[in-house]
Short mmCIF file of C-alpha atoms in Angstrom, two decimals:
data_model
loop_
_atom_site.label_atom_id
_atom_site.label_comp_id
_atom_site.label_asym_id
_atom_site.label_seq_id
_atom_site.Cartn_x
_atom_site.Cartn_y
_atom_site.Cartn_z
CA GLU A 16 113.42 94.61 89.97
CA ALA A 17 109.84 95.93 90.05
CA ASP A 18 107.74 95.64 86.87
CA ILE A 19 107.03 99.33 86.42
CA TYR A 20 108.19 101.17 83.34
CA GLN A 21 108.53 104.79 82.36
CA THR A 22 109.20 106.29 78.95
CA PRO A 23 111.01 108.25 77.87
CA ARG A 24 113.83 108.12 80.39
CA TYR A 25 115.19 111.49 79.25
CA LEU A 26 113.41 114.25 77.38
CA VAL A 27 114.64 117.67 76.28
CA ILE A 28 111.92 119.81 74.76
CA GLY A 29 111.18 123.42 73.92
CA THR A 30 108.83 125.74 75.74
CA GLY A 31 105.18 125.45 74.72
CA LYS A 32 105.29 121.88 73.52
CA LYS A 33 102.75 119.30 74.64
CA ILE A 34 104.30 116.20 76.18
CA THR A 35 103.07 112.91 77.64
CA LEU A 36 105.12 110.88 80.04
CA GLU A 37 104.22 107.22 79.99
CA CYS A 38 103.99 104.89 82.95
CA SER A 39 102.98 101.24 82.85
CA GLN A 40 102.98 98.45 85.43
CA THR A 41 102.41 94.74 85.04
CA MET A 42 101.66 93.94 88.69
CA GLY A 43 97.92 94.55 88.54
CA HIS A 44 98.06 97.32 91.15
CA ASP A 45 95.03 99.53 91.52
CA LYS A 46 97.03 102.32 93.19
CA MET A 47 99.34 104.46 91.00
CA TYR A 48 101.13 107.70 91.68
CA TRP A 49 103.14 110.49 90.04
CA TYR A 50 105.82 112.38 91.96
CA GLN A 51 107.97 115.32 91.00
CA GLN A 52 111.48 115.36 92.41
CA ASP A 53 114.38 117.71 91.79
CA PRO A 54 117.66 115.75 91.92
CA GLY A 55 118.56 114.76 95.48
CA MET A 56 115.57 116.54 96.93
CA GLU A 57 112.26 115.60 98.49
CA LEU A 58 109.38 113.94 96.67
CA HIS A 59 106.25 115.90 95.79
CA LEU A 60 103.05 113.96 95.04
CA ILE A 61 101.33 115.56 92.03
CA HIS A 62 98.68 112.98 91.03
CA TYR A 63 97.37 109.63 92.13
CA SER A 64 94.78 107.06 91.18
CA TYR A 65 93.08 104.25 93.06
CA GLY A 66 91.66 102.53 90.03
CA VAL A 67 90.29 102.91 86.52
CA ASN A 68 88.57 106.27 85.96
CA SER A 69 89.76 107.49 89.36
CA THR A 70 92.31 110.34 89.60
CA GLU A 71 93.13 112.81 92.34
CA LYS A 72 95.45 115.78 92.63
CA GLY A 73 98.29 115.55 95.09
CA ASP A 74 99.93 117.98 97.48
CA LEU A 75 101.91 119.91 94.89
CA SER A 76 99.97 122.13 92.54
CA SER A 77 100.75 120.98 89.05
CA GLU A 78 99.80 122.11 85.56
CA SER A 79 99.84 118.52 84.42
CA THR A 80 96.90 116.17 83.94
CA VAL A 81 96.57 112.40 84.18
CA SER A 82 94.21 109.71 83.00
CA ARG A 83 93.55 106.11 84.07
CA ILE A 84 91.65 104.29 81.38
CA ARG A 85 93.41 100.95 81.96
CA THR A 86 94.66 99.50 85.21
CA GLU A 87 98.22 99.10 83.96
CA HIS A 88 98.66 102.54 82.36
CA PHE A 89 98.84 105.96 84.01
CA PRO A 90 100.15 108.68 81.65
CA LEU A 91 100.94 112.22 82.68
CA THR A 92 100.43 115.09 80.20
CA LEU A 93 101.78 118.62 80.13
CA GLU A 94 99.74 120.69 77.66
CA SER A 95 102.34 123.44 77.41
CA ALA A 96 105.79 122.76 78.81
CA ARG A 97 107.66 125.57 80.57
CA PRO A 98 111.20 125.80 82.00
CA SER A 99 109.70 125.57 85.51
CA HIS A 100 108.62 122.03 84.64
CA THR A 101 112.22 120.91 84.42
CA SER A 102 112.53 118.13 86.97
CA GLN A 103 112.47 114.39 87.43
CA TYR A 104 109.10 112.68 87.33
CA LEU A 105 108.68 109.37 89.17
CA CYS A 106 105.79 106.97 88.65
CA ALA A 107 104.89 104.42 91.31
CA SER A 108 102.34 101.71 91.90
CA GLY A 109 101.53 99.51 94.83
CA ASP A 110 99.24 98.15 97.47
CA TRP A 111 98.91 98.80 101.21
CA ALA A 112 102.09 97.04 102.09
CA GLU A 113 104.52 98.26 99.48
CA GLN A 114 105.01 100.87 96.74
CA PHE A 115 107.21 100.21 93.71
CA PHE A 116 108.85 103.03 91.81
CA GLY A 117 109.72 103.35 88.16
CA PRO A 118 113.13 104.54 86.95
CA GLY A 119 111.88 108.07 86.37
CA THR A 120 111.76 110.51 83.44
CA ARG A 121 114.23 113.37 83.57
CA LEU A 122 112.57 116.29 81.79
CA THR A 123 114.36 119.44 80.64
CA VAL A 124 112.37 122.29 79.13
CA LEU A 125 114.42 124.89 77.29
CA ALA B 15 97.22 115.38 108.80
CA GLN B 16 100.10 113.04 109.27
CA THR B 17 103.63 114.36 108.95
CA VAL B 18 107.02 112.69 108.74
CA THR B 19 110.19 114.48 109.81
CA GLN B 20 113.77 113.54 109.00
CA SER B 21 115.93 115.92 110.94
CA GLN B 22 119.24 114.98 109.31
CA PRO B 23 119.53 116.30 105.77
CA GLU B 24 122.96 114.70 105.40
CA MET B 25 124.91 111.99 107.19
CA SER B 26 128.21 110.26 106.55
CA VAL B 27 129.67 106.99 107.78
CA GLN B 28 132.96 105.19 107.39
CA GLU B 29 132.91 101.96 105.47
CA ALA B 30 132.21 98.98 107.80
CA GLU B 31 130.88 101.24 110.54
CA THR B 32 127.29 101.60 111.78
CA VAL B 33 125.06 104.59 111.17
CA THR B 34 121.56 105.48 112.37
CA LEU B 35 119.14 107.66 110.42
CA SER B 36 116.38 109.37 112.37
CA CYS B 37 112.71 109.66 111.57
CA THR B 38 109.80 110.94 113.64
CA TYR B 39 106.20 111.10 112.63
CA ASP B 40 102.97 112.59 113.86
CA THR B 41 99.70 110.75 113.77
CA SER B 42 96.62 110.22 115.93
CA GLU B 43 96.07 106.76 114.53
CA SER B 44 97.10 103.47 116.03
CA ASP B 45 97.28 101.22 112.97
CA TYR B 46 99.73 102.10 110.21
CA TYR B 47 102.79 101.12 108.26
CA LEU B 48 106.19 102.73 108.37
CA PHE B 49 108.77 102.37 105.59
CA TRP B 50 112.34 103.23 104.74
CA TYR B 51 113.09 103.69 101.03
CA LYS B 52 116.53 103.99 99.41
CA GLN B 53 117.24 106.02 96.27
CA PRO B 54 120.81 105.52 94.99
CA PRO B 55 122.23 108.26 92.73
CA SER B 56 120.52 108.08 89.32
CA ARG B 57 118.91 104.77 90.18
CA GLN B 58 115.46 103.47 91.07
CA MET B 59 113.93 103.95 94.51
CA ILE B 60 113.56 100.67 96.37
CA LEU B 61 112.01 99.58 99.64
CA VAL B 62 114.56 98.83 102.34
CA ILE B 63 112.39 97.83 105.25
CA ARG B 64 108.78 97.94 106.47
CA GLN B 65 107.31 98.01 109.95
CA GLU B 66 103.68 97.35 110.92
CA ALA B 67 102.63 99.44 113.89
CA TYR B 68 100.85 96.62 115.67
CA LYS B 69 104.01 94.51 115.70
CA GLN B 70 106.21 95.23 118.71
CA GLN B 71 109.20 93.44 117.29
CA ASN B 72 111.56 95.64 115.29
CA ALA B 73 111.90 94.72 111.61
CA THR B 74 115.26 93.60 110.27
CA GLU B 75 116.54 92.93 106.77
CA ASN B 76 120.13 91.70 106.74
CA ARG B 77 122.30 94.70 107.65
CA PHE B 78 119.31 96.99 108.01
CA SER B 79 117.21 97.19 111.18
CA VAL B 80 114.81 99.68 112.70
CA ASN B 81 114.23 100.96 116.19
CA PHE B 82 110.46 101.48 116.35
CA GLN B 83 109.29 103.44 119.38
CA LYS B 84 105.53 103.74 118.99
CA ALA B 85 104.89 105.90 122.02
CA ALA B 86 107.62 108.32 121.01
CA LYS B 87 106.54 108.15 117.34
CA SER B 88 110.10 107.42 116.32
CA PHE B 89 111.30 105.11 113.57
CA SER B 90 115.07 105.14 113.09
CA LEU B 91 117.03 103.06 110.57
CA LYS B 92 120.28 101.43 111.55
CA ILE B 93 122.73 100.30 108.87
CA SER B 94 125.40 97.99 110.13
CA ASP B 95 128.70 97.19 108.39
CA SER B 96 128.15 100.06 105.97
CA GLN B 97 129.14 99.48 102.37
CA LEU B 98 129.91 101.88 99.53
CA GLY B 99 126.69 100.76 97.87
CA ASP B 100 124.69 102.07 100.80
CA ALA B 101 125.37 105.64 99.67
CA ALA B 102 121.97 107.05 98.71
CA MET B 103 119.07 109.25 99.69
CA TYR B 104 116.97 107.52 102.34
CA PHE B 105 113.30 108.42 102.75
CA CYS B 106 111.11 107.57 105.70
CA ALA B 107 107.41 107.14 104.94
CA TYR B 108 104.10 106.56 106.68
CA ARG B 109 100.83 105.06 105.55
CA SER B 110 97.60 104.79 107.53
CA ARG B 111 95.73 101.51 107.47
CA ASN B 112 92.50 103.10 108.66
CA SER B 113 91.95 106.16 106.58
CA GLY B 114 90.81 104.56 103.33
CA ASN B 115 92.81 105.33 100.25
CA THR B 116 95.57 107.64 101.37
CA PRO B 117 98.97 108.04 99.74
CA LEU B 118 102.26 107.49 101.46
CA VAL B 119 103.53 110.50 103.43
CA PHE B 120 107.26 110.93 102.89
CA GLY B 121 109.91 112.75 104.87
CA LYS B 122 112.28 115.10 103.07
CA GLY B 123 115.07 112.54 102.98
CA THR B 124 118.56 112.04 104.38
CA ARG B 125 121.54 111.88 102.06
CA LEU B 126 123.97 109.25 103.30
CA SER B 127 127.60 109.29 102.19
CA VAL B 128 129.88 106.32 102.77
CA ILE B 129 133.59 107.06 103.14
CA ALA B 130 136.08 104.45 102.03
#
């Protein structure tokens, strides 16, 4: 079992709310990633980081933002949630040879 | 840009039989990693097997093995003696070793069903 954690695991929230999805890893990895995935579908990279104070946008345009102030922590924030944000969000960390995934946060925006 | 193609959206296999999942990729580079990841229903994604492009020998992990054809840019996954627990989404992925910090490139996935 990889040491990468995501909270909350499930979140139901109303439109317009600000939310932060937490991701932490204890493996000391510099590289961390956020993916959006509808159930049973392909992965879409939305943000990644290669170290503290480094963040990049991924392939999928996203209204979310991320920060990387500490190596082990890579939170994702939605300033104003909308129903179109309903999805599963996967966090991952790794090195060149392997990438470990967290259990995911299933977000529903009403 | 590199691309990864999984041409089989869905596959099924009888328990105890063998199944092969296809993956092709496009790259101009010679040094890279290839991966197969498994995502069981409502469970965490895990690495199944990894292949380094400079290694000619095909990687194996217990019942899982790959057929790596570098010239053809093909990287198929063979699952032998299929078990009910093998039912999952399987993603093929590519990472360059030469292009600095680049994320994994994933295929769209193949959903594998195992029939008892």
